[in-house]
Short mmCIF file of C-alpha atoms and ligand atoms in Angstrom, two decimals:
data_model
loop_
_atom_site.label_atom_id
_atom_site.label_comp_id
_atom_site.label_asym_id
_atom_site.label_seq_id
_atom_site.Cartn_x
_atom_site.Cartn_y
_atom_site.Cartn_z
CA UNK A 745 -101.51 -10.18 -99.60
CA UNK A 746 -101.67 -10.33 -95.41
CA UNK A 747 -100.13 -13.04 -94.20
CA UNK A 748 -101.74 -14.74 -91.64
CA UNK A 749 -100.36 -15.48 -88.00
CA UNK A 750 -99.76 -19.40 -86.67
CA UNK A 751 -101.68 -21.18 -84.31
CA UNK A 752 -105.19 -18.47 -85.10
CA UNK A 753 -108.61 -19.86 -84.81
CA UNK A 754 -110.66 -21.11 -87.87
CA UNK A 755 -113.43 -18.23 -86.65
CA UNK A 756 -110.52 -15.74 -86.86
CA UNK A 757 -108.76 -17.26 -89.92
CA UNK A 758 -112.02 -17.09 -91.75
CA UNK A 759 -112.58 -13.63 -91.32
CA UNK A 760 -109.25 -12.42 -92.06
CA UNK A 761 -108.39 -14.79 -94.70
CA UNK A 762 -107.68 -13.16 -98.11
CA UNK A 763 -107.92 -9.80 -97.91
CA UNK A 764 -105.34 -6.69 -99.41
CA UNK A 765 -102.94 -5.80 -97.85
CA UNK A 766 -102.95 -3.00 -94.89
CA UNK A 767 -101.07 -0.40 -96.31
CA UNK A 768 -102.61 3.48 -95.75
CA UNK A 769 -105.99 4.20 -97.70
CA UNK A 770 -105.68 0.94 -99.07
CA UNK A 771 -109.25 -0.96 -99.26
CA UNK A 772 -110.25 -3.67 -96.34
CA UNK A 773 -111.52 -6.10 -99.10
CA UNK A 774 -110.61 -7.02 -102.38
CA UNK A 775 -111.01 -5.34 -105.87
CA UNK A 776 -113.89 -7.02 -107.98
CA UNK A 777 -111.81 -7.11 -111.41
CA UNK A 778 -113.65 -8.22 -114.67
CA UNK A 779 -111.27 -8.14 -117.19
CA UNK A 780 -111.12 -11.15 -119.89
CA UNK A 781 -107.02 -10.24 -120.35
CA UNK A 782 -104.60 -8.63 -118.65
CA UNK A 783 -101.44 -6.51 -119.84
CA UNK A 784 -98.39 -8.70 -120.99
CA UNK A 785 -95.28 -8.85 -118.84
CA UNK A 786 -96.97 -10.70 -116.25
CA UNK A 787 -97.15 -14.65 -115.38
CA UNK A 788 -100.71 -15.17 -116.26
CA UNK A 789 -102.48 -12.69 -118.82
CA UNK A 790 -105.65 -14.13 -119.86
CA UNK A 791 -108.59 -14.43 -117.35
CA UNK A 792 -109.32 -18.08 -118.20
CA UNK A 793 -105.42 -18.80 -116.31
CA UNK A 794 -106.32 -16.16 -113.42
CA UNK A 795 -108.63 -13.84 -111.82
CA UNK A 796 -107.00 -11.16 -108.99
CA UNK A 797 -110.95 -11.00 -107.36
CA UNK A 798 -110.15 -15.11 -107.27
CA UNK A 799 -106.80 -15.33 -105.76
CA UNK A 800 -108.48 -13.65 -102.60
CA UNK A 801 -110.67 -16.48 -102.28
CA UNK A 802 -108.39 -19.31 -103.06
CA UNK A 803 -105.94 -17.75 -100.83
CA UNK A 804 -108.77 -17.66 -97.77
CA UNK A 805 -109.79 -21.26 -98.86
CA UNK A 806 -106.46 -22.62 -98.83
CA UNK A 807 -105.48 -21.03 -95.38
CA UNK A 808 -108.24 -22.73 -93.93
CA UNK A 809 -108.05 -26.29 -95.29
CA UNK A 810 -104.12 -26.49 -95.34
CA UNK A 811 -103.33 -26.41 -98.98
CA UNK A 812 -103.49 -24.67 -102.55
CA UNK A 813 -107.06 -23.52 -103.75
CA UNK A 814 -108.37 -23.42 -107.39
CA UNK A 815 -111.48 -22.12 -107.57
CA UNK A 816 -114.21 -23.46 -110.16
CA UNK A 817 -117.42 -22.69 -111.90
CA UNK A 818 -119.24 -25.39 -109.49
CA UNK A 819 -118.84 -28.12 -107.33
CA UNK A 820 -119.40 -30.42 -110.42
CA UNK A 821 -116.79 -28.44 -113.08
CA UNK A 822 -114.14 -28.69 -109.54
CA UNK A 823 -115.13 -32.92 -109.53
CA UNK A 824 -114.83 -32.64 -113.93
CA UNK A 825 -111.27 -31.42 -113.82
CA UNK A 826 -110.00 -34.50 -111.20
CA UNK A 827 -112.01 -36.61 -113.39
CA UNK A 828 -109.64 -35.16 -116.56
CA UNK A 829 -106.83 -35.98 -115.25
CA UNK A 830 -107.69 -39.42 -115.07
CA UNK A 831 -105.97 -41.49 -118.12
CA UNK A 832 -107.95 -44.44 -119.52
CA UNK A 833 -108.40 -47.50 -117.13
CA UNK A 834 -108.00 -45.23 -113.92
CA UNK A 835 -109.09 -47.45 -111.00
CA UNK A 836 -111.40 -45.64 -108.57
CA UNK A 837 -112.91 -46.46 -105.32
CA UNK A 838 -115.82 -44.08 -104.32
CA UNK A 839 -118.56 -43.78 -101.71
CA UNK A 840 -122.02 -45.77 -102.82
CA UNK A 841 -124.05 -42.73 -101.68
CA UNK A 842 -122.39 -39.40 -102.71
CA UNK A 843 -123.70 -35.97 -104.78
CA UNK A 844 -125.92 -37.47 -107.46
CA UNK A 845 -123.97 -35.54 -109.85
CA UNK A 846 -120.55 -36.84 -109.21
CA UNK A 847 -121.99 -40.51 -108.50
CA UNK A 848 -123.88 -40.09 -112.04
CA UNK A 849 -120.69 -39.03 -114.06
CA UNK A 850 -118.84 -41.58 -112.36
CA UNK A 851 -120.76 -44.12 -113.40
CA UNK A 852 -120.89 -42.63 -117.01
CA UNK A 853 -116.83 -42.84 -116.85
CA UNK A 854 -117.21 -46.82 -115.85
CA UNK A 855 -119.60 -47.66 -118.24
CA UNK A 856 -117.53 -45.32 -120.75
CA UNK A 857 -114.72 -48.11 -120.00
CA UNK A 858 -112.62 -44.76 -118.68
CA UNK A 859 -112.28 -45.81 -115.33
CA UNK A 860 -112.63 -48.98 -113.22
CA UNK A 861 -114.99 -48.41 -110.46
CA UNK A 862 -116.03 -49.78 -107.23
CA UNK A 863 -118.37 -48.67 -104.81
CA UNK A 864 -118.13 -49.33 -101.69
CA UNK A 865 -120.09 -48.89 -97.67
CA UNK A 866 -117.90 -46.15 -96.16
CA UNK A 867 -119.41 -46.98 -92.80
CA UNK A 868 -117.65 -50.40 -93.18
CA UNK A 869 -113.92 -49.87 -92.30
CA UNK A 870 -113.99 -53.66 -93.02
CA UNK A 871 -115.08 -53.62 -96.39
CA UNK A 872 -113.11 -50.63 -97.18
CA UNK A 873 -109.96 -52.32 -96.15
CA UNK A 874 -110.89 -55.37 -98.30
CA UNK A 875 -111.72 -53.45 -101.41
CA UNK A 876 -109.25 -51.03 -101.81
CA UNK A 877 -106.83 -53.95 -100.73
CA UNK A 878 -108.43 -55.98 -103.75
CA UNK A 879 -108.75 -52.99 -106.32
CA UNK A 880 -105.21 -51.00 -105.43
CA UNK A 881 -107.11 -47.85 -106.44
CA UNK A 882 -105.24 -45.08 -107.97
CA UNK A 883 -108.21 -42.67 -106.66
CA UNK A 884 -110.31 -42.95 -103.42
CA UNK A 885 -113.27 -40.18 -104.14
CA UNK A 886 -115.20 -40.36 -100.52
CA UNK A 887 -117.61 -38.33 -99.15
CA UNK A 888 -117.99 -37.65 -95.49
CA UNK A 889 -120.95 -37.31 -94.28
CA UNK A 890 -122.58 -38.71 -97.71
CA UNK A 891 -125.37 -36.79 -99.27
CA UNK A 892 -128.07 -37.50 -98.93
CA UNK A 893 -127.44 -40.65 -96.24
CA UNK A 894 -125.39 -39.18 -93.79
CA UNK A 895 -123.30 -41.67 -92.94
CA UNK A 896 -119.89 -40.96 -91.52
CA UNK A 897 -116.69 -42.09 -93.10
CA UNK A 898 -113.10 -42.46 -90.84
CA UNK A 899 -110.92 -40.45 -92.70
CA UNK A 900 -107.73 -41.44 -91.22
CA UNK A 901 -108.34 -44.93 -91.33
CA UNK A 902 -109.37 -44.35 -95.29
CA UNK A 903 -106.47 -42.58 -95.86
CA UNK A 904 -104.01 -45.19 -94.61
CA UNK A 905 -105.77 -47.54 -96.37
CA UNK A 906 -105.40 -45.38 -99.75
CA UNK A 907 -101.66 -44.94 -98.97
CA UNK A 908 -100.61 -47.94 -98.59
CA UNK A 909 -101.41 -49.23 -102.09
CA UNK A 910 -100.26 -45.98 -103.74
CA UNK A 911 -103.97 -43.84 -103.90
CA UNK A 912 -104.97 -40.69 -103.43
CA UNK A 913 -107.63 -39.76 -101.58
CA UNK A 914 -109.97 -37.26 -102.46
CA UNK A 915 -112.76 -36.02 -99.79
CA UNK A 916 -116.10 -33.67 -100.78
CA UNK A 917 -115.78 -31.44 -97.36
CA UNK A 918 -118.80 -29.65 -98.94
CA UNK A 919 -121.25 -30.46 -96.08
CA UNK A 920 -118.61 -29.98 -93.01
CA UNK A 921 -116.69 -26.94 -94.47
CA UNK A 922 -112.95 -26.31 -93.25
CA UNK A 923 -114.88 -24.94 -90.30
CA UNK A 924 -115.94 -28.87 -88.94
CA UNK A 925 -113.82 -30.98 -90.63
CA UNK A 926 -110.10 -30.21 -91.92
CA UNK A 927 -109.26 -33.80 -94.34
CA UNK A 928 -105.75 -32.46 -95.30
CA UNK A 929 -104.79 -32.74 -91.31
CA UNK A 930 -106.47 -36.36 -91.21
CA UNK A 931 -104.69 -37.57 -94.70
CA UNK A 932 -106.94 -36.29 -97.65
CA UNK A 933 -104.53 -35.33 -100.63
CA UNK A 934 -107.29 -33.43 -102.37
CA UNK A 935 -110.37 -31.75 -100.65
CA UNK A 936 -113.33 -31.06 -102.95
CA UNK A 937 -115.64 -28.26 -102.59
CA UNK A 938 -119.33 -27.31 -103.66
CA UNK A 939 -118.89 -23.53 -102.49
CA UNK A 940 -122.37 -23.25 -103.88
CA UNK A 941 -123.22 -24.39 -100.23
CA UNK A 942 -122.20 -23.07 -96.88
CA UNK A 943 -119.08 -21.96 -97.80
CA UNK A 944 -121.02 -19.30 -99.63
CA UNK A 945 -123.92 -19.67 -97.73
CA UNK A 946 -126.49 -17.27 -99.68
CA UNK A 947 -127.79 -19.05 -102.22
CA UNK A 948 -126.98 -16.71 -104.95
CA UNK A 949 -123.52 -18.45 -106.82
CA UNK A 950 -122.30 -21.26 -108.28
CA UNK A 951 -118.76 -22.61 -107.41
CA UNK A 952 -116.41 -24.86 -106.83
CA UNK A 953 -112.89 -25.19 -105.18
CA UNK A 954 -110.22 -28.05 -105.13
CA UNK A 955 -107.51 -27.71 -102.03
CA UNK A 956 -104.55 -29.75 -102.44
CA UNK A 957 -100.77 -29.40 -100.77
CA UNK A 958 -99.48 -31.18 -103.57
CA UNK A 959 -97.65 -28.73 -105.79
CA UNK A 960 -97.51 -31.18 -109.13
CA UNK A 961 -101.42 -31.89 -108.48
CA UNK A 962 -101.73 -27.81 -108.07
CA UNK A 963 -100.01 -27.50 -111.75
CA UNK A 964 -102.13 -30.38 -113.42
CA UNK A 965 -105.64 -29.07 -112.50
CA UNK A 966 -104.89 -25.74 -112.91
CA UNK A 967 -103.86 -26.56 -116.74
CA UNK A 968 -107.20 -28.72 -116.43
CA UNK A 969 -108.87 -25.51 -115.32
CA UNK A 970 -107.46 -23.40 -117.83
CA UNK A 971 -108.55 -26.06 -120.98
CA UNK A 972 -111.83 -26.61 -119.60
CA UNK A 973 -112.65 -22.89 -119.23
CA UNK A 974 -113.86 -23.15 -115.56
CA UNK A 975 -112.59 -20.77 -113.94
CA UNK A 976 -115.78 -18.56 -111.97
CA UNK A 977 -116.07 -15.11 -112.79
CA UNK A 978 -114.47 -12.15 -110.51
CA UNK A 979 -118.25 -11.35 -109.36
CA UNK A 980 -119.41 -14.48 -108.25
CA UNK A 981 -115.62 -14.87 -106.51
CA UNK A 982 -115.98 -11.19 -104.34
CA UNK A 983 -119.79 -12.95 -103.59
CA UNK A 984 -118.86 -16.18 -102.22
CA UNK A 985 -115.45 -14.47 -100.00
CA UNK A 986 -118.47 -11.76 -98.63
CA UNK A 987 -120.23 -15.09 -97.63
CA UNK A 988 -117.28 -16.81 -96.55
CA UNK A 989 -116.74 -14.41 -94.10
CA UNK A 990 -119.60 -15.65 -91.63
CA UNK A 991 -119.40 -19.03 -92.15
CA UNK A 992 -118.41 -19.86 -88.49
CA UNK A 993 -121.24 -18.15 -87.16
CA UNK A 994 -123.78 -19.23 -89.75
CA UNK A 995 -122.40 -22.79 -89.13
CA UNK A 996 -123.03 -22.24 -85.23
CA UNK A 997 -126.49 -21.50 -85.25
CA UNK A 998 -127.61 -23.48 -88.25
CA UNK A 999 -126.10 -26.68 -86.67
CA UNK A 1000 -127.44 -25.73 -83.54
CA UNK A 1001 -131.29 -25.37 -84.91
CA UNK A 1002 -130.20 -28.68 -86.99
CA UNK A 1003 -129.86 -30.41 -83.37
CA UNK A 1004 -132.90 -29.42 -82.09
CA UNK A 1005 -134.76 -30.48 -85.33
CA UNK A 1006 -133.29 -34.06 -85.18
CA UNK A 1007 -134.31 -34.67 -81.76
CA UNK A 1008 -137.79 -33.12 -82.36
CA UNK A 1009 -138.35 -35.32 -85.44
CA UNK A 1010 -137.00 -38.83 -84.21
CA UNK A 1011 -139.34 -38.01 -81.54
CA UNK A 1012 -142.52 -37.53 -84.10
CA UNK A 1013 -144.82 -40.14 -84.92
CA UNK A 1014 -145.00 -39.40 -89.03
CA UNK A 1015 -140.92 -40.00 -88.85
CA UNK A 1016 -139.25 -43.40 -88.89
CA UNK A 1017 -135.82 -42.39 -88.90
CA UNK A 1018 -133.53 -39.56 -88.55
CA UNK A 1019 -129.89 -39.79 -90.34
CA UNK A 1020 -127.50 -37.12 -88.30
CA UNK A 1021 -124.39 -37.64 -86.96
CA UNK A 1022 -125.21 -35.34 -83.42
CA UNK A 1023 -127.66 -38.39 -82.54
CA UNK A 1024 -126.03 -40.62 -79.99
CA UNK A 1025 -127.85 -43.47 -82.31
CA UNK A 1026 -126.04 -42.86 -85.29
CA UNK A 1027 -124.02 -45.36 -86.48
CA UNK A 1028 -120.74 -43.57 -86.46
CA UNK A 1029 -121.73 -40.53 -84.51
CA UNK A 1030 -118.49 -41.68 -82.65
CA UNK A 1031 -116.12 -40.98 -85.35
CA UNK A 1032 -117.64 -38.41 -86.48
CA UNK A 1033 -116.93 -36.96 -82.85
CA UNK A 1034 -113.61 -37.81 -83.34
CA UNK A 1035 -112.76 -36.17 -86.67
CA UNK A 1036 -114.88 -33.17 -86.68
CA UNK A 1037 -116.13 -30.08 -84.67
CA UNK A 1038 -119.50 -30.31 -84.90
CA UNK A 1039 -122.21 -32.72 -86.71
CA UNK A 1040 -123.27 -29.74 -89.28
CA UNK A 1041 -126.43 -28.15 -90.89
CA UNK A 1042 -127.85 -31.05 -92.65
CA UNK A 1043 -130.05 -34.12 -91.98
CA UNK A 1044 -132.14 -36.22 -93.40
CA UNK A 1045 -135.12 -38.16 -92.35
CA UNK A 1046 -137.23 -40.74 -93.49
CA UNK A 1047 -141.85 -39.95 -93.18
CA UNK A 1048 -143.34 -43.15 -92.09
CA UNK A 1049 -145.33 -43.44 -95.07
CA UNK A 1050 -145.78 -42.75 -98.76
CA UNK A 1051 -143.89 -41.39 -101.14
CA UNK A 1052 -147.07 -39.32 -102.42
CA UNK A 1053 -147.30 -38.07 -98.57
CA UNK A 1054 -143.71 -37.06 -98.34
CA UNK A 1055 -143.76 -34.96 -101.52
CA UNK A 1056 -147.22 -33.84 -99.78
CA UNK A 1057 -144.63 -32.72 -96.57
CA UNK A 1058 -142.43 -30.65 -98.43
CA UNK A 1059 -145.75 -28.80 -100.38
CA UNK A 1060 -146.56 -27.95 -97.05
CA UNK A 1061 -143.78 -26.02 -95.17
CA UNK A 1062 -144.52 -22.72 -95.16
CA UNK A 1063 -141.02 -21.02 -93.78
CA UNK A 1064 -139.23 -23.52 -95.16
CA UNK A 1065 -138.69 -23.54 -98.69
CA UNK A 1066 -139.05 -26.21 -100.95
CA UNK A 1067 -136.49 -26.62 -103.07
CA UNK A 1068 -132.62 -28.44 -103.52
CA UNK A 1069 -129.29 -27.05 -102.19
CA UNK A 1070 -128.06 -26.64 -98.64
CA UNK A 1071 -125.67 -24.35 -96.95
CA UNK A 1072 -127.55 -21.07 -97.35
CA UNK A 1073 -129.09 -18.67 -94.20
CA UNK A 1074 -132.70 -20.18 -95.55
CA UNK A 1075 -133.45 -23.78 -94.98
CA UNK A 1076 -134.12 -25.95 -97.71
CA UNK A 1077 -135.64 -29.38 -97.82
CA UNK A 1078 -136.95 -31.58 -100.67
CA UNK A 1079 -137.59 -35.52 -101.20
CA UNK A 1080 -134.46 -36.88 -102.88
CA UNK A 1081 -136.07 -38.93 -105.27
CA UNK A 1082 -137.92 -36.63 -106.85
CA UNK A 1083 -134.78 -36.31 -108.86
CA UNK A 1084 -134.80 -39.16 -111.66
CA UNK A 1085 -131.22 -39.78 -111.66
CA UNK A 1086 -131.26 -39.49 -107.83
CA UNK A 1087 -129.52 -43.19 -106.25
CA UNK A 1088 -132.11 -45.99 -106.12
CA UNK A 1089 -131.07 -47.01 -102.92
CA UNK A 1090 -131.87 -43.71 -101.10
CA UNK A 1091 -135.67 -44.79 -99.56
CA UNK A 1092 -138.36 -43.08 -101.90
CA UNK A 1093 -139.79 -41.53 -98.63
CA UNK A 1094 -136.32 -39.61 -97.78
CA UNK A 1095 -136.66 -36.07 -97.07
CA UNK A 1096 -133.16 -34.03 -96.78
CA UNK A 1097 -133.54 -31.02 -94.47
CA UNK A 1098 -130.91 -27.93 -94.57
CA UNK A 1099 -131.00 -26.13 -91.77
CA UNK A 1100 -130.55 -22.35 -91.62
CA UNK A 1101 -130.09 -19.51 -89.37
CA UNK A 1102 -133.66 -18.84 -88.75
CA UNK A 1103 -135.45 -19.36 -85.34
CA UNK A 1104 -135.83 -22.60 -84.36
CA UNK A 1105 -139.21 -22.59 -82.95
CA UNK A 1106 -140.27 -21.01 -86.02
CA UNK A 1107 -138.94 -23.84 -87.97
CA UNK A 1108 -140.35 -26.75 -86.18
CA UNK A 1109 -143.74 -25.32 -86.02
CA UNK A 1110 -143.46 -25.32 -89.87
CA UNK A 1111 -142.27 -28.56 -89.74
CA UNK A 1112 -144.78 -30.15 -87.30
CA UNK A 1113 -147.49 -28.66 -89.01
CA UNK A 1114 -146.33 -30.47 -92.10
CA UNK A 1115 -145.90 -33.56 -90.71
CA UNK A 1116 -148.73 -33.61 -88.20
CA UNK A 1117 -151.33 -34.34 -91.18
CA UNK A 1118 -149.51 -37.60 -92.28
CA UNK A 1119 -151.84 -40.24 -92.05
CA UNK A 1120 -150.37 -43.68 -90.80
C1 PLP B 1322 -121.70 -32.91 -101.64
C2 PLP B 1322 -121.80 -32.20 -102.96
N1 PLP B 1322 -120.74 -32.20 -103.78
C3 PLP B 1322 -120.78 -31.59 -104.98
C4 PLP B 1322 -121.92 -30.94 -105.42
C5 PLP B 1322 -121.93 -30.28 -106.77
O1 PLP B 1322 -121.77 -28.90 -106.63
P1 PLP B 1322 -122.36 -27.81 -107.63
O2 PLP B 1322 -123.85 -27.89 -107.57
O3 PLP B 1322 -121.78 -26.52 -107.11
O4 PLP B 1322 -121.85 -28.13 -109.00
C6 PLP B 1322 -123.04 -30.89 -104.59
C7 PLP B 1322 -124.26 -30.23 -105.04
O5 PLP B 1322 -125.33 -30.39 -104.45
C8 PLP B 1322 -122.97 -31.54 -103.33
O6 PLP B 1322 -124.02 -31.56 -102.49
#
């Protein structure tokens, strides 16, 4: 496969990233290759171990976060195979707002008696400090910014703290991509990925990645990988590297429309707050200046009102679309606690708001229009 030159740009790396090589008449992008086996006499031989569509994508993943990519059926199967490895009475420290999902099955591993865990304010470089000083973790599992709160966690601080009592910290770089935020370079061991989201970016796949640089932790989840049967299918791999290839500039724009939006809406009467890191009155909108590129595509905001009127604010939007997810060209929004497992701490009247590539006018209008009938 192409090697790729030192010292390029993450728009440049992300184009080029895991592709054949250039030799004559040979093809630009990868083979899609569906085969369950392969022939014998090689190192792998059985698609659940390897797919050649795959190693295109892990190789363009791992170029651009600084380590070793496995790719996974989701975000959550990626998340199940750390949480494998994990023998019984595995101390973890974790963020108290993350991905329902991974917060739910977390909890399930505590109250399981699996794993000790503590949750903690990741805002708080205080509290973090004092509990993973308490705890000695063995696993830090943060989340940066946290879905669906936004708030902004300092990465290097978090990893000193983890590596000084012997941790390892994993980071979910699903809402910042490799193209904000790089953990690896500011002390993650493992990054965690929902490429279901932007790295994607189409709406149309599920899958996961885990990026490490540590060669032992490579070897251990990819024999997790292998006896969980999560590998993602050659298809869905060719897919997500397609959308992978305009993630800077789908990024740009969406991020860009996302600004606009959360100035618009702290400024509208029906909203009582707006939770994204590229307003000056975030709480850590300065580290998150300090640690990433960019504040990203998603937001969240809180209707000054019901919980019946927000639900009525997302039946409303007409460009918009209704429905969970982020990352993809289309934005998304929904009320987080529609979802019955959703954290009971995220305000009932919490609306999280993807931002895509369309035009932003377009989009506020929607929005406004939505809003605008909120009685208060
Ligand atoms: C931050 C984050 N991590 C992990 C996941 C889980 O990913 P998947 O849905 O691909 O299993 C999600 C899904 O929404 C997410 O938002």
């Amino acid at each position: 496969m192409a090697e790729l030159e030192n010292n390029q740009n993450v728009e440049t790396t992300v184009v080029h990233a895991g592709r054949p090589e250039r030799i004559g008449d040979g093809a630009v992008n990868p083979p899609i290759v569906p085969t369950s086996t392969q022939h014998a006499g090689g190192q792998y031989g059985y698609a659940r171990d390897w797919s050649e569509t795959g190693s295109y994508l892990e190789e363009a993943i791992g170029i651009l976060e600084g380590g070793t990519a496995l790719i996974f059926s989701s975000g959550m199967s990626a998340a199940s195979a750390v949480f494998d490895l994990w023998p019984i009475g595995t101390k973890v420290v974790a963020s108290q707002y993350s991905y329902t999902g991974v917060a739910v099955r977390l909890k399930e591993l505590a109250e399981l008696g699996r794993i000790e865990l503590k949750l903690v304010d990741v805002t708080e470089n205080s509290e973090l400090d004092q509990v993973i000083n308490a705890l000695k973790p063995d696993w830090v599992w943060i989340e940066t910014p946290t879905n669906p709160m936004m708030e902004i966690c300092d990465l290097r601080y978090t990893a000193k703290l983890a590596h000084q009592v012997g941790a390892k910290l994993l980071v979910d770089n699903t809402f910042m991509t490799p193209i904000r935020q790089r953990p690896i370079e500011l002390g993650a061991d493992v990054v965690m990925h929902s490429v279901t989201k932007a790295m994607s970016g189409h709406s149309d796949l599920l899958m996961g990645a885990l990026v490490t640089k540590d060669q032992e932790l490579v070897e251990a989840l990819s024999v997790r990988r292998i006896l969980l049967g999560s590998i993602s299918s050659a298809f869905d791999a060719y897919l997500a590297l397609r959308g992978l290839r305009t993630l800077a500039v789908r990024m740009d724009r969406a991020e860009e429309n996302a600004q606009i939006l959360a100035e618009r809406l702290q400024n509208h009467p029906a909203v009582k707050v707006v939770h994204y890191p590229g307003l000056p009155s975030h709480k850590n909108a300065g580290v998150a200046k300090d640690q990433t590129s960019g504040p990203g595509s998603v937001l969240s905001f809180e209707v000054n009102g019901t919980a019946t009127q927000t639900d009525e604010v997302c039946e409303n939007v007409r460009t918009i679309t209704y429905a969970t997810s982020l990352g993809g060209v289309e934005t998304l929004m929904e009320r987080r606690r529609r979802w019955e497992k959703e954290n009971e701490a995220v305000p009932e009247t919490l609306i999280r708001l993807a931002v895509g590539i369309e035009n932003v006018e377009d989009l506020w209008r929607d929005l406004k229009g939505a809003l605008d009938p909120v009685k208060r």
